[in-house]
Amino acid sequence: EPEVTQTPSHQVTQMGQEVILRCVPISNHLYFYWYRQILGQKVEFLVSFYNNEISEKSEIFDDQFSVERPDGSNFTLKIRSTKLEDSAMYFCASEGQAPRNTEAFFGQGTRLTVV
Amino acid sequence: AQSVAQPEDQVNVAEGNPLTVKCTYSVSGNPYLFWYVQYPNRGLQFLLKYITGDNLVKGSYGFEAEFNKSQTSFHLKKPSALVSDSALYFCAVRGGYSSASKIIFGSGTRLSIRP
């Protein structure tokens, strides 16, 4: 069964450093998302991406965040200068041709710890 | 703006008894409703969805949910709980009219099934 894969599973970084979280969405999916979850709490929307551009972003997704799909397969989330409060589980998700009729498939997540 | 409410932080049920996890929503237009489950240190796993059609939707692991438009609810149910059902459950909604509108998650309900 196809699945969304995320790497690394756990990343520890020092405050102020840049991190890149990587995701390989399900092949042939067209819509991509990043969500985050702090300490097993609410799952918060960060950004959606379609047709090589951001479709929508939340207030959390400020200038420190960026996304790209550099090679048509990987979908990355970059945090330019990490802060302690960026520590969270980050989930990537992808969805097929008709997102309003389908569910999003989530990866296993990357646990980011900023120290 | 779309929103989802899960009024119970925790639900405790004895094994073999029926369970209900409550969810209410608010969206513009027709709602697209989902339930996801999260096991410890794992990603979000899709359980079931309501797009259109029958109000009673059946999903994975014997779970079902009932869409009630007048009460704007989408409660998750199972006739006979198993200890292995213990996990964190998220109700989610997609609304709006853009092709890549985001899925918004509720705050989650921790389901605990005692033997």
Coordinates of N, CA and C in Angstrom, one line a residue:
Chain A
E1 N 0.9 -1.2 0.0 CA 0.0 0.0 0.0 C 0.9 1.2 0.0
P2 N 0.6 2.2 -0.9 CA 1.4 3.4 -0.9 C 1.3 4.2 0.4
E3 N 2.4 4.9 0.7 CA 2.4 5.6 1.9 C 3.3 6.9 1.8
V4 N 3.0 7.8 2.7 CA 3.9 9.0 2.8 C 5.0 8.7 3.7
T5 N 6.2 9.0 3.2 CA 7.4 8.8 4.1 C 8.1 10.1 4.4
Q6 N 8.5 10.2 5.7 CA 9.2 11.4 6.2 C 10.5 11.0 6.8
T7 N 11.5 11.9 6.5 CA 12.8 11.7 7.1 C 13.3 13.1 7.6
P8 N 14.1 13.1 8.6 CA 14.4 12.0 9.5 C 13.2 11.8 10.5
S9 N 13.2 10.7 11.2 CA 12.2 10.5 12.2 C 12.3 11.4 13.4
H10 N 13.6 11.7 13.7 CA 13.8 12.6 14.8 C 15.0 13.5 14.5
Q11 N 14.9 14.8 14.8 CA 15.9 15.7 14.5 C 16.1 16.6 15.7
V12 N 17.4 16.7 16.2 CA 17.7 17.6 17.3 C 18.6 18.7 16.7
T13 N 18.2 19.9 17.0 CA 19.0 21.0 16.5 C 19.1 22.1 17.5
Q14 N 20.2 22.9 17.3 CA 20.4 24.1 18.2 C 19.6 25.2 17.8
M15 N 19.1 26.0 18.7 CA 18.3 27.2 18.5 C 19.1 28.1 17.5
G16 N 18.4 28.6 16.5 CA 19.0 29.5 15.5 C 19.5 28.8 14.3
Q17 N 19.6 27.5 14.4 CA 20.0 26.7 13.2 C 18.9 26.5 12.2
E18 N 19.3 26.2 11.0 CA 18.3 25.9 9.9 C 18.0 24.4 9.9
V19 N 16.8 24.0 9.7 CA 16.5 22.6 9.5 C 15.6 22.4 8.3
I20 N 15.8 21.2 7.7 CA 15.0 20.9 6.5 C 14.4 19.5 6.8
L21 N 13.1 19.5 6.8 CA 12.3 18.2 7.0 C 11.9 17.8 5.6
R22 N 12.0 16.5 5.4 CA 11.8 15.9 4.1 C 10.6 15.0 4.1
C23 N 9.9 15.0 2.9 CA 8.7 14.1 2.8 C 8.7 13.6 1.4
V24 N 8.3 12.4 1.2 CA 8.1 11.8 -0.1 C 6.6 11.5 -0.1
P25 N 5.8 12.3 -0.8 CA 4.3 12.0 -0.9 C 4.0 10.8 -1.7
I26 N 2.8 10.4 -1.7 CA 2.3 9.2 -2.5 C 2.4 9.7 -4.0
S27 N 2.9 8.7 -4.8 CA 3.1 9.0 -6.2 C 1.7 9.4 -6.8
N28 N 1.7 10.3 -7.7 CA 0.6 10.8 -8.4 C -0.4 11.7 -7.6
H29 N 0.0 11.9 -6.3 CA -0.8 12.9 -5.6 C -0.4 14.3 -6.0
L30 N -1.3 15.2 -5.9 CA -1.1 16.6 -6.4 C -1.1 17.6 -5.3
Y31 N -1.7 17.3 -4.1 CA -1.9 18.3 -3.1 C -1.0 17.9 -1.9
F32 N -0.3 18.8 -1.3 CA 0.6 18.5 -0.2 C 0.4 19.5 0.9
Y33 N 0.7 18.9 2.1 CA 0.4 19.7 3.3 C 1.5 19.5 4.4
W34 N 1.7 20.5 5.2 CA 2.5 20.3 6.4 C 1.6 20.7 7.6
Y35 N 1.6 19.8 8.6 CA 1.0 20.1 9.9 C 2.0 19.9 11.0
R36 N 1.7 20.5 12.2 CA 2.5 20.2 13.3 C 1.7 19.9 14.5
Q37 N 2.3 19.2 15.4 CA 1.6 18.8 16.7 C 2.6 19.0 17.8
I38 N 2.2 19.8 18.8 CA 3.1 20.0 19.9 C 2.6 19.1 21.1
L39 N 3.6 18.2 21.5 CA 3.4 17.3 22.7 C 2.1 16.6 22.7
G40 N 1.7 16.0 21.6 CA 0.5 15.1 21.5 C -0.8 15.9 21.6
Q41 N -0.7 17.2 21.4 CA -1.9 18.1 21.5 C -2.5 18.2 20.1
K42 N -3.1 19.4 19.9 CA -3.9 19.6 18.7 C -3.0 19.6 17.4
V43 N -3.5 19.1 16.4 CA -2.8 19.1 15.1 C -3.1 20.4 14.4
E44 N -2.0 21.2 14.1 CA -2.2 22.5 13.5 C -1.8 22.6 12.1
F45 N -2.6 23.2 11.3 CA -2.3 23.3 9.8 C -1.2 24.4 9.7
L46 N -0.2 24.1 8.8 CA 0.8 25.0 8.5 C 0.7 25.6 7.1
V47 N 0.6 24.7 6.1 CA 0.7 25.2 4.8 C 0.1 24.1 3.8
S48 N -0.5 24.5 2.7 CA -0.9 23.6 1.6 C -0.2 24.1 0.4
F49 N 0.0 23.1 -0.5 CA 0.9 23.3 -1.7 C 0.3 22.6 -2.9
Y50 N 0.1 23.3 -4.0 CA -0.5 22.7 -5.2 C 0.1 23.4 -6.4
N51 N 0.4 22.6 -7.4 CA 0.8 23.2 -8.7 C 2.1 24.1 -8.5
N52 N 3.0 23.6 -7.6 CA 4.2 24.3 -7.3 C 4.1 25.6 -6.7
E53 N 3.1 25.8 -6.0 CA 3.0 27.1 -5.2 C 2.1 26.9 -4.0
I54 N 2.3 27.8 -3.0 CA 1.5 27.7 -1.8 C 0.1 28.1 -2.1
S55 N -0.8 27.2 -1.6 CA -2.3 27.5 -1.8 C -2.8 28.3 -0.6
E56 N -2.4 27.9 0.5 CA -2.8 28.5 1.8 C -1.8 28.3 2.9
K57 N -1.7 29.3 3.8 CA -0.8 29.1 4.9 C -1.5 29.7 6.1
S58 N -1.1 29.2 7.3 CA -1.6 29.7 8.5 C -0.7 30.8 9.1
E59 N -1.2 31.4 10.2 CA -0.4 32.5 10.8 C 0.9 31.9 11.4
I60 N 0.9 30.6 11.7 CA 2.2 30.0 12.2 C 3.3 30.0 11.1
F61 N 2.9 29.9 9.9 CA 3.8 29.8 8.8 C 4.3 31.2 8.4
D62 N 5.3 31.7 9.2 CA 5.8 33.1 9.0 C 7.0 33.0 8.1
D63 N 7.7 34.1 8.1 CA 8.9 34.2 7.1 C 10.0 33.2 7.4
Q64 N 10.0 32.6 8.6 CA 11.0 31.6 8.9 C 10.8 30.3 8.3
F65 N 9.6 30.1 7.8 CA 9.2 28.8 7.1 C 9.2 29.0 5.6
S66 N 9.5 27.9 5.0 CA 9.4 27.8 3.5 C 9.2 26.4 3.1
V67 N 8.5 26.2 1.9 CA 8.3 24.9 1.4 C 8.7 24.9 -0.1
E68 N 9.1 23.7 -0.5 CA 9.4 23.6 -1.9 C 9.3 22.1 -2.3
R69 N 9.2 21.9 -3.6 CA 9.2 20.6 -4.2 C 10.3 20.5 -5.3
P70 N 11.5 20.4 -4.9 CA 12.6 20.7 -5.8 C 12.8 19.7 -7.0
D71 N 12.3 18.5 -6.8 CA 12.6 17.5 -7.9 C 11.4 16.8 -8.3
G72 N 10.2 17.2 -8.0 CA 9.0 16.6 -8.4 C 8.6 15.4 -7.6
S73 N 9.4 15.0 -6.6 CA 9.1 13.9 -5.7 C 9.1 14.3 -4.3
N74 N 10.2 14.9 -3.8 CA 10.4 15.3 -2.5 C 9.6 16.6 -2.2
F75 N 9.1 16.7 -1.0 CA 8.4 17.9 -0.6 C 9.0 18.3 0.8
T76 N 9.6 19.5 0.8 CA 10.4 19.8 2.0 C 9.8 21.0 2.7
L77 N 10.1 21.0 4.0 CA 9.7 22.1 4.9 C 11.0 22.6 5.5
K78 N 11.3 23.9 5.3 CA 12.6 24.5 5.9 C 12.2 25.5 6.9
I79 N 12.9 25.4 8.0 CA 12.8 26.4 9.1 C 14.1 27.1 9.1
R80 N 14.1 28.4 8.9 CA 15.4 29.1 8.6 C 16.2 29.3 9.9
S81 N 15.6 29.7 10.9 CA 16.3 29.9 12.2 C 15.4 29.4 13.3
T82 N 15.7 28.2 13.8 CA 14.7 27.6 14.7 C 14.7 28.2 16.1
K83 N 13.5 28.2 16.6 CA 13.3 28.7 18.0 C 12.8 27.5 18.9
L84 N 13.0 27.7 20.2 CA 12.6 26.6 21.1 C 11.1 26.2 20.9
E85 N 10.3 27.2 20.6 CA 8.9 26.9 20.4 C 8.5 26.1 19.1
D86 N 9.6 26.0 18.3 CA 9.3 25.2 17.0 C 9.4 23.7 17.3
S87 N 9.8 23.3 18.6 CA 9.9 21.9 18.9 C 8.5 21.3 18.8
A88 N 8.3 20.3 18.0 CA 7.0 19.7 17.8 C 7.2 18.5 16.9
M89 N 6.1 17.7 16.7 CA 6.1 16.7 15.7 C 5.5 17.3 14.4
Y90 N 6.2 17.2 13.3 CA 5.8 17.7 12.0 C 5.3 16.6 11.1
F91 N 4.1 16.8 10.6 CA 3.5 15.8 9.7 C 3.4 16.3 8.3
C92 N 3.8 15.5 7.4 CA 3.5 15.8 6.0 C 2.3 15.0 5.5
A93 N 1.5 15.5 4.6 CA 0.4 14.8 4.1 C 0.2 15.0 2.6
S94 N -0.4 14.1 1.9 CA -0.6 14.3 0.5 C -2.0 13.8 0.1
E95 N -2.5 14.3 -1.0 CA -3.9 14.0 -1.4 C -3.9 13.9 -2.9
G96 N -4.9 13.2 -3.4 CA -4.9 12.9 -4.9 C -5.6 14.0 -5.7
Q97 N -6.2 13.6 -6.8 CA -6.7 14.5 -7.8 C -7.8 15.4 -7.4
A98 N -8.7 14.8 -6.5 CA -9.9 15.6 -6.1 C -9.9 15.6 -4.6
P99 N -9.2 16.6 -4.0 CA -9.0 16.6 -2.6 C -10.3 16.7 -1.8
R100 N -11.4 17.3 -2.4 CA -12.6 17.5 -1.7 C -13.3 16.2 -1.6
N101 N -12.9 15.2 -2.3 CA -13.6 13.9 -2.2 C -12.8 12.8 -1.5
T102 N -11.6 13.2 -1.1 CA -10.7 12.2 -0.6 C -10.1 12.6 0.7
E103 N -9.5 11.7 1.4 CA -8.8 12.0 2.6 C -7.3 12.2 2.4
A104 N -6.7 12.9 3.3 CA -5.3 13.1 3.2 C -4.6 12.0 3.9
F105 N -3.5 11.6 3.3 CA -2.7 10.5 3.9 C -1.5 11.1 4.6
F106 N -1.2 10.8 5.8 CA -0.2 11.4 6.6 C 1.0 10.5 6.7
G107 N 2.2 11.1 6.8 CA 3.4 10.3 7.1 C 3.5 10.1 8.6
Q108 N 4.5 9.4 9.0 CA 4.7 9.0 10.4 C 5.3 10.2 11.3
G109 N 5.7 11.3 10.6 CA 6.1 12.5 11.3 C 7.6 12.5 11.6
T110 N 8.1 13.8 11.7 CA 9.4 14.0 12.2 C 9.3 14.8 13.5
R111 N 10.0 14.2 14.5 CA 10.0 14.9 15.8 C 11.2 15.9 15.8
L112 N 10.9 17.1 15.9 CA 11.9 18.2 15.9 C 12.1 18.7 17.3
T113 N 13.3 18.6 17.8 CA 13.6 19.1 19.2 C 14.6 20.2 19.0
V114 N 14.3 21.4 19.5 CA 15.2 22.5 19.4 C 15.7 22.8 20.8
V115 N 17.1 22.8 20.9 CA 17.7 22.9 22.2 C 18.5 24.2 22.3
Chain B
A1 N -15.4 30.8 8.6 CA -14.3 30.0 9.0 C -14.7 28.7 9.5
Q2 N -13.9 27.7 9.2 CA -14.3 26.3 9.6 C -13.7 26.0 11.0
S3 N -14.4 25.2 11.7 CA -13.9 24.8 13.0 C -14.5 23.4 13.4
V4 N -13.8 22.8 14.4 CA -14.2 21.5 14.9 C -14.1 21.5 16.4
A5 N -15.1 21.0 17.1 CA -15.0 20.9 18.5 C -15.1 19.4 19.0
Q6 N -14.2 19.0 19.8 CA -14.3 17.7 20.5 C -14.5 18.1 22.0
P7 N -15.7 18.0 22.5 CA -15.9 18.5 23.9 C -15.2 17.7 25.0
E8 N -14.9 16.4 24.7 CA -14.3 15.6 25.7 C -12.8 15.4 25.5
D9 N -12.0 15.7 26.5 CA -10.6 15.4 26.4 C -10.3 13.9 26.5
Q10 N -11.1 13.3 27.3 CA -10.9 11.8 27.6 C -12.2 11.1 27.7
V11 N -12.2 9.9 27.1 CA -13.4 9.0 27.3 C -12.9 7.7 27.8
N12 N -13.5 7.2 28.8 CA -13.2 5.9 29.4 C -14.3 4.9 29.3
V13 N -14.0 3.8 28.7 CA -15.0 2.8 28.5 C -14.5 1.4 28.9
A14 N -15.3 0.6 29.4 CA -14.9 -0.8 29.6 C -15.0 -1.7 28.4
E15 N -14.0 -2.6 28.3 CA -14.0 -3.4 27.1 C -15.3 -4.2 26.9
G16 N -15.7 -4.2 25.6 CA -17.0 -4.9 25.3 C -18.2 -3.9 25.3
N17 N -18.1 -2.8 25.9 CA -19.1 -1.8 25.9 C -19.1 -0.9 24.7
P18 N -20.2 -0.3 24.3 CA -20.2 0.6 23.2 C -19.5 1.9 23.6
L19 N -18.9 2.5 22.6 CA -18.2 3.8 22.8 C -18.7 4.9 21.8
T20 N -18.7 6.1 22.3 CA -19.0 7.2 21.5 C -18.0 8.3 21.7
V21 N -17.4 8.9 20.7 CA -16.5 10.1 20.8 C -17.2 11.2 20.0
K22 N -17.4 12.3 20.7 CA -18.3 13.3 20.2 C -17.5 14.4 19.3
C23 N -18.2 14.9 18.3 CA -17.6 15.9 17.5 C -18.7 16.8 16.9
T24 N -18.5 18.1 17.0 CA -19.3 19.0 16.3 C -18.5 19.9 15.4
Y25 N -19.1 20.5 14.4 CA -18.3 21.2 13.4 C -19.1 22.5 13.0
S26 N -18.3 23.4 12.3 CA -18.9 24.6 11.7 C -18.1 24.9 10.5
V27 N -18.8 24.9 9.3 CA -18.2 25.2 8.0 C -19.1 26.0 7.2
S28 N -18.5 26.7 6.2 CA -19.3 27.3 5.1 C -19.5 26.3 4.0
G29 N -20.8 26.1 3.6 CA -21.0 25.2 2.5 C -21.1 23.7 3.1
N30 N -21.1 22.8 2.2 CA -21.2 21.4 2.6 C -19.9 20.9 3.3
P31 N -20.1 20.2 4.4 CA -18.9 19.7 5.1 C -18.4 18.4 4.6
Y32 N -17.1 18.3 4.7 CA -16.4 17.0 4.4 C -15.7 16.6 5.7
L33 N -16.2 15.5 6.3 CA -15.8 15.2 7.7 C -15.0 13.9 7.7
F34 N -14.1 13.9 8.7 CA -13.1 12.8 8.8 C -12.9 12.5 10.3
W35 N -12.5 11.2 10.5 CA -11.9 10.8 11.8 C -10.6 10.2 11.5
Y36 N -9.6 10.6 12.3 CA -8.3 10.0 12.3 C -8.0 9.5 13.7
V37 N -7.1 8.5 13.7 CA -6.6 7.9 15.0 C -5.1 8.0 15.1
Q38 N -4.6 8.3 16.3 CA -3.2 8.4 16.5 C -2.8 7.5 17.6
Y39 N -2.0 6.5 17.3 CA -1.4 5.6 18.4 C -0.1 6.3 18.9
P40 N 0.3 5.9 20.1 CA 1.5 6.6 20.7 C 2.7 6.6 19.7
N41 N 3.3 7.8 19.6 CA 4.5 7.9 18.8 C 4.3 7.5 17.3
R42 N 3.1 7.7 16.8 CA 2.8 7.3 15.4 C 2.1 8.5 14.7
G43 N 2.0 8.3 13.4 CA 1.3 9.3 12.6 C -0.2 9.2 12.7
L44 N -0.9 10.0 11.9 CA -2.3 10.1 11.9 C -2.8 9.0 10.9
Q45 N -3.7 8.2 11.4 CA -4.2 7.1 10.5 C -5.7 7.3 10.2
F46 N -6.0 7.3 9.0 CA -7.4 7.6 8.5 C -8.3 6.5 9.0
L47 N -9.5 6.8 9.5 CA -10.5 5.9 9.9 C -11.7 5.8 9.0
L48 N -12.3 7.0 8.8 CA -13.5 7.1 7.9 C -13.7 8.5 7.5
K49 N -14.7 8.7 6.6 CA -15.0 10.0 6.1 C -16.5 10.1 5.7
Y50 N -17.0 11.3 5.8 CA -18.3 11.6 5.2 C -18.2 12.6 4.2
I51 N -18.6 12.3 2.9 CA -18.6 13.3 1.9 C -20.0 13.6 1.5
T52 N -20.8 12.6 1.2 CA -22.2 12.7 0.8 C -22.8 11.4 0.9
G53 N -24.2 11.3 0.8 CA -24.8 10.0 0.8 C -25.3 9.6 2.2
D54 N -25.3 8.4 2.6 CA -25.8 7.9 3.8 C -25.2 8.6 5.0
N55 N -26.0 8.9 6.0 CA -25.5 9.6 7.1 C -24.7 8.7 8.0
L56 N -24.9 7.4 8.0 CA -24.1 6.5 8.8 C -22.9 6.0 7.9
V57 N -21.7 6.3 8.3 CA -20.5 5.9 7.6 C -19.8 4.8 8.3
K58 N -19.4 3.8 7.6 CA -18.6 2.7 8.3 C -17.1 2.9 7.9
G59 N -16.2 2.6 8.8 CA -14.8 2.7 8.5 C -14.0 1.5 9.0
S60 N -12.7 1.8 9.3 CA -11.8 0.7 9.7 C -12.0 0.3 11.1
Y61 N -11.6 -0.9 11.4 CA -11.6 -1.5 12.7 C -13.0 -1.5 13.4
G62 N -14.0 -1.6 12.6 CA -15.4 -1.6 13.2 C -16.0 -0.3 13.6
F63 N -15.3 0.8 13.4 CA -15.8 2.1 13.7 C -16.8 2.6 12.7
E64 N -17.7 3.4 13.2 CA -18.7 4.1 12.3 C -18.9 5.5 12.9
A65 N -19.5 6.3 12.0 CA -19.8 7.7 12.5 C -21.1 8.1 11.8
E66 N -21.8 8.9 12.6 CA -23.1 9.4 12.1 C -23.1 10.9 11.9
F67 N -23.4 11.2 10.6 CA -23.5 12.6 10.3 C -24.9 13.1 10.6
N68 N -25.0 14.2 11.3 CA -26.2 14.8 11.7 C -26.2 16.3 11.3
K69 N -26.8 16.6 10.2 CA -26.7 18.0 9.7 C -27.4 19.0 10.6
S70 N -28.5 18.7 11.1 CA -29.3 19.6 12.0 C -28.5 19.9 13.3
Q71 N -27.8 18.9 13.8 CA -27.0 19.2 15.0 C -25.6 19.5 14.7
T72 N -25.2 19.5 13.4 CA -23.8 19.7 13.0 C -22.9 18.9 13.8
S73 N -23.2 17.6 13.8 CA -22.3 16.7 14.6 C -21.9 15.5 13.7
F74 N -20.8 14.9 14.1 CA -20.3 13.7 13.4 C -19.6 12.8 14.5
H75 N -20.4 12.2 15.3 CA -19.9 11.4 16.4 C -19.4 10.1 16.0
L76 N -18.2 9.7 16.5 CA -17.6 8.4 16.2 C -18.2 7.3 17.2
K77 N -18.5 6.1 16.7 CA -19.1 5.1 17.5 C -18.5 3.7 17.2
K78 N -18.6 2.9 18.2 CA -18.2 1.5 18.0 C -19.1 0.6 18.9
P79 N -19.7 -0.4 18.4 CA -20.7 -1.2 19.3 C -20.0 -1.9 20.5
S80 N -18.7 -2.3 20.3 CA -18.1 -3.1 21.3 C -16.6 -2.7 21.3
A81 N -16.2 -2.1 22.4 CA -14.8 -1.5 22.4 C -13.8 -2.6 22.7
L82 N -12.6 -2.5 22.2 CA -11.5 -3.3 22.5 C -10.4 -2.5 23.2
V83 N -9.6 -3.2 24.0 CA -8.5 -2.6 24.7 C -7.5 -1.9 23.6
S84 N -7.4 -2.6 22.5 CA -6.5 -2.0 21.4 C -7.1 -0.8 20.7
D85 N -8.3 -0.4 21.1 CA -8.8 0.9 20.5 C -8.3 2.1 21.3
S86 N -7.6 1.8 22.4 CA -7.1 3.0 23.2 C -6.1 3.8 22.4
A87 N -6.4 5.0 22.2 CA -5.6 5.9 21.3 C -6.2 7.3 21.4
L88 N -5.5 8.2 20.6 CA -6.0 9.6 20.5 C -6.8 9.7 19.2
Y89 N -8.0 10.2 19.3 CA -8.9 10.3 18.1 C -9.1 11.8 17.8
F90 N -9.0 12.1 16.5 CA -9.2 13.4 16.0 C -10.3 13.5 15.0
C91 N -11.2 14.4 15.2 CA -12.2 14.7 14.2 C -11.7 15.8 13.4
A92 N -12.0 15.8 12.1 CA -11.5 16.9 11.2 C -12.5 17.2 10.2
V93 N -12.4 18.4 9.7 CA -13.4 18.9 8.7 C -12.7 19.7 7.6
R94 N -13.2 19.6 6.4 CA -12.8 20.4 5.3 C -14.0 21.1 4.8
G95 N -13.9 22.4 4.6 CA -15.0 23.2 4.1 C -14.5 24.2 3.1
G96 N -15.3 25.1 2.7 CA -14.8 26.1 1.8 C -14.9 25.6 0.3
Y97 N -14.4 26.4 -0.6 CA -14.7 26.2 -2.0 C -13.4 26.1 -2.8
S98 N -12.3 26.3 -2.2 CA -11.0 26.2 -3.0 C -10.7 24.7 -3.2
S99 N -9.9 24.5 -4.2 CA -9.6 23.1 -4.6 C -8.7 22.4 -3.6
A100 N -7.9 23.2 -2.9 CA -7.0 22.7 -1.9 C -7.2 23.2 -0.5
S101 N -8.5 23.3 -0.2 CA -8.8 23.8 1.2 C -8.3 22.9 2.2
K102 N -7.8 23.5 3.3 CA -7.2 22.7 4.3 C -8.1 21.9 5.2
I103 N -7.6 20.8 5.8 CA -8.4 20.1 6.8 C -8.0 20.6 8.1
I104 N -9.1 20.9 8.9 CA -8.9 21.5 10.2 C -9.2 20.4 11.2
F105 N -8.4 20.2 12.2 CA -8.5 19.1 13.2 C -9.1 19.7 14.5
G106 N -9.9 18.8 15.2 CA -10.3 19.1 16.5 C -9.1 18.9 17.5
S107 N -9.4 19.2 18.8 CA -8.3 19.1 19.8 C -8.0 17.7 20.2
G108 N -8.8 16.7 19.8 CA -8.5 15.3 20.1 C -9.2 14.9 21.3
T109 N -9.5 13.6 21.3 CA -10.1 12.9 22.5 C -9.3 11.6 22.7
R110 N -8.8 11.5 24.0 CA -8.1 10.3 24.3 C -9.1 9.3 24.8
L111 N -9.1 8.2 24.1 CA -10.0 7.1 24.4 C -9.2 6.0 25.1
S112 N -9.7 5.6 26.3 CA -9.1 4.6 27.1 C -10.1 3.5 27.4
I113 N -9.7 2.3 27.0 CA -10.5 1.1 27.1 C -9.9 0.3 28.2
R114 N -10.6 0.0 29.3 CA -10.1 -0.8 30.4 C -10.6 -2.2 30.2
P115 N -9.7 -3.2 30.6 CA -10.1 -4.6 30.4 C -11.2 -5.0 31.3

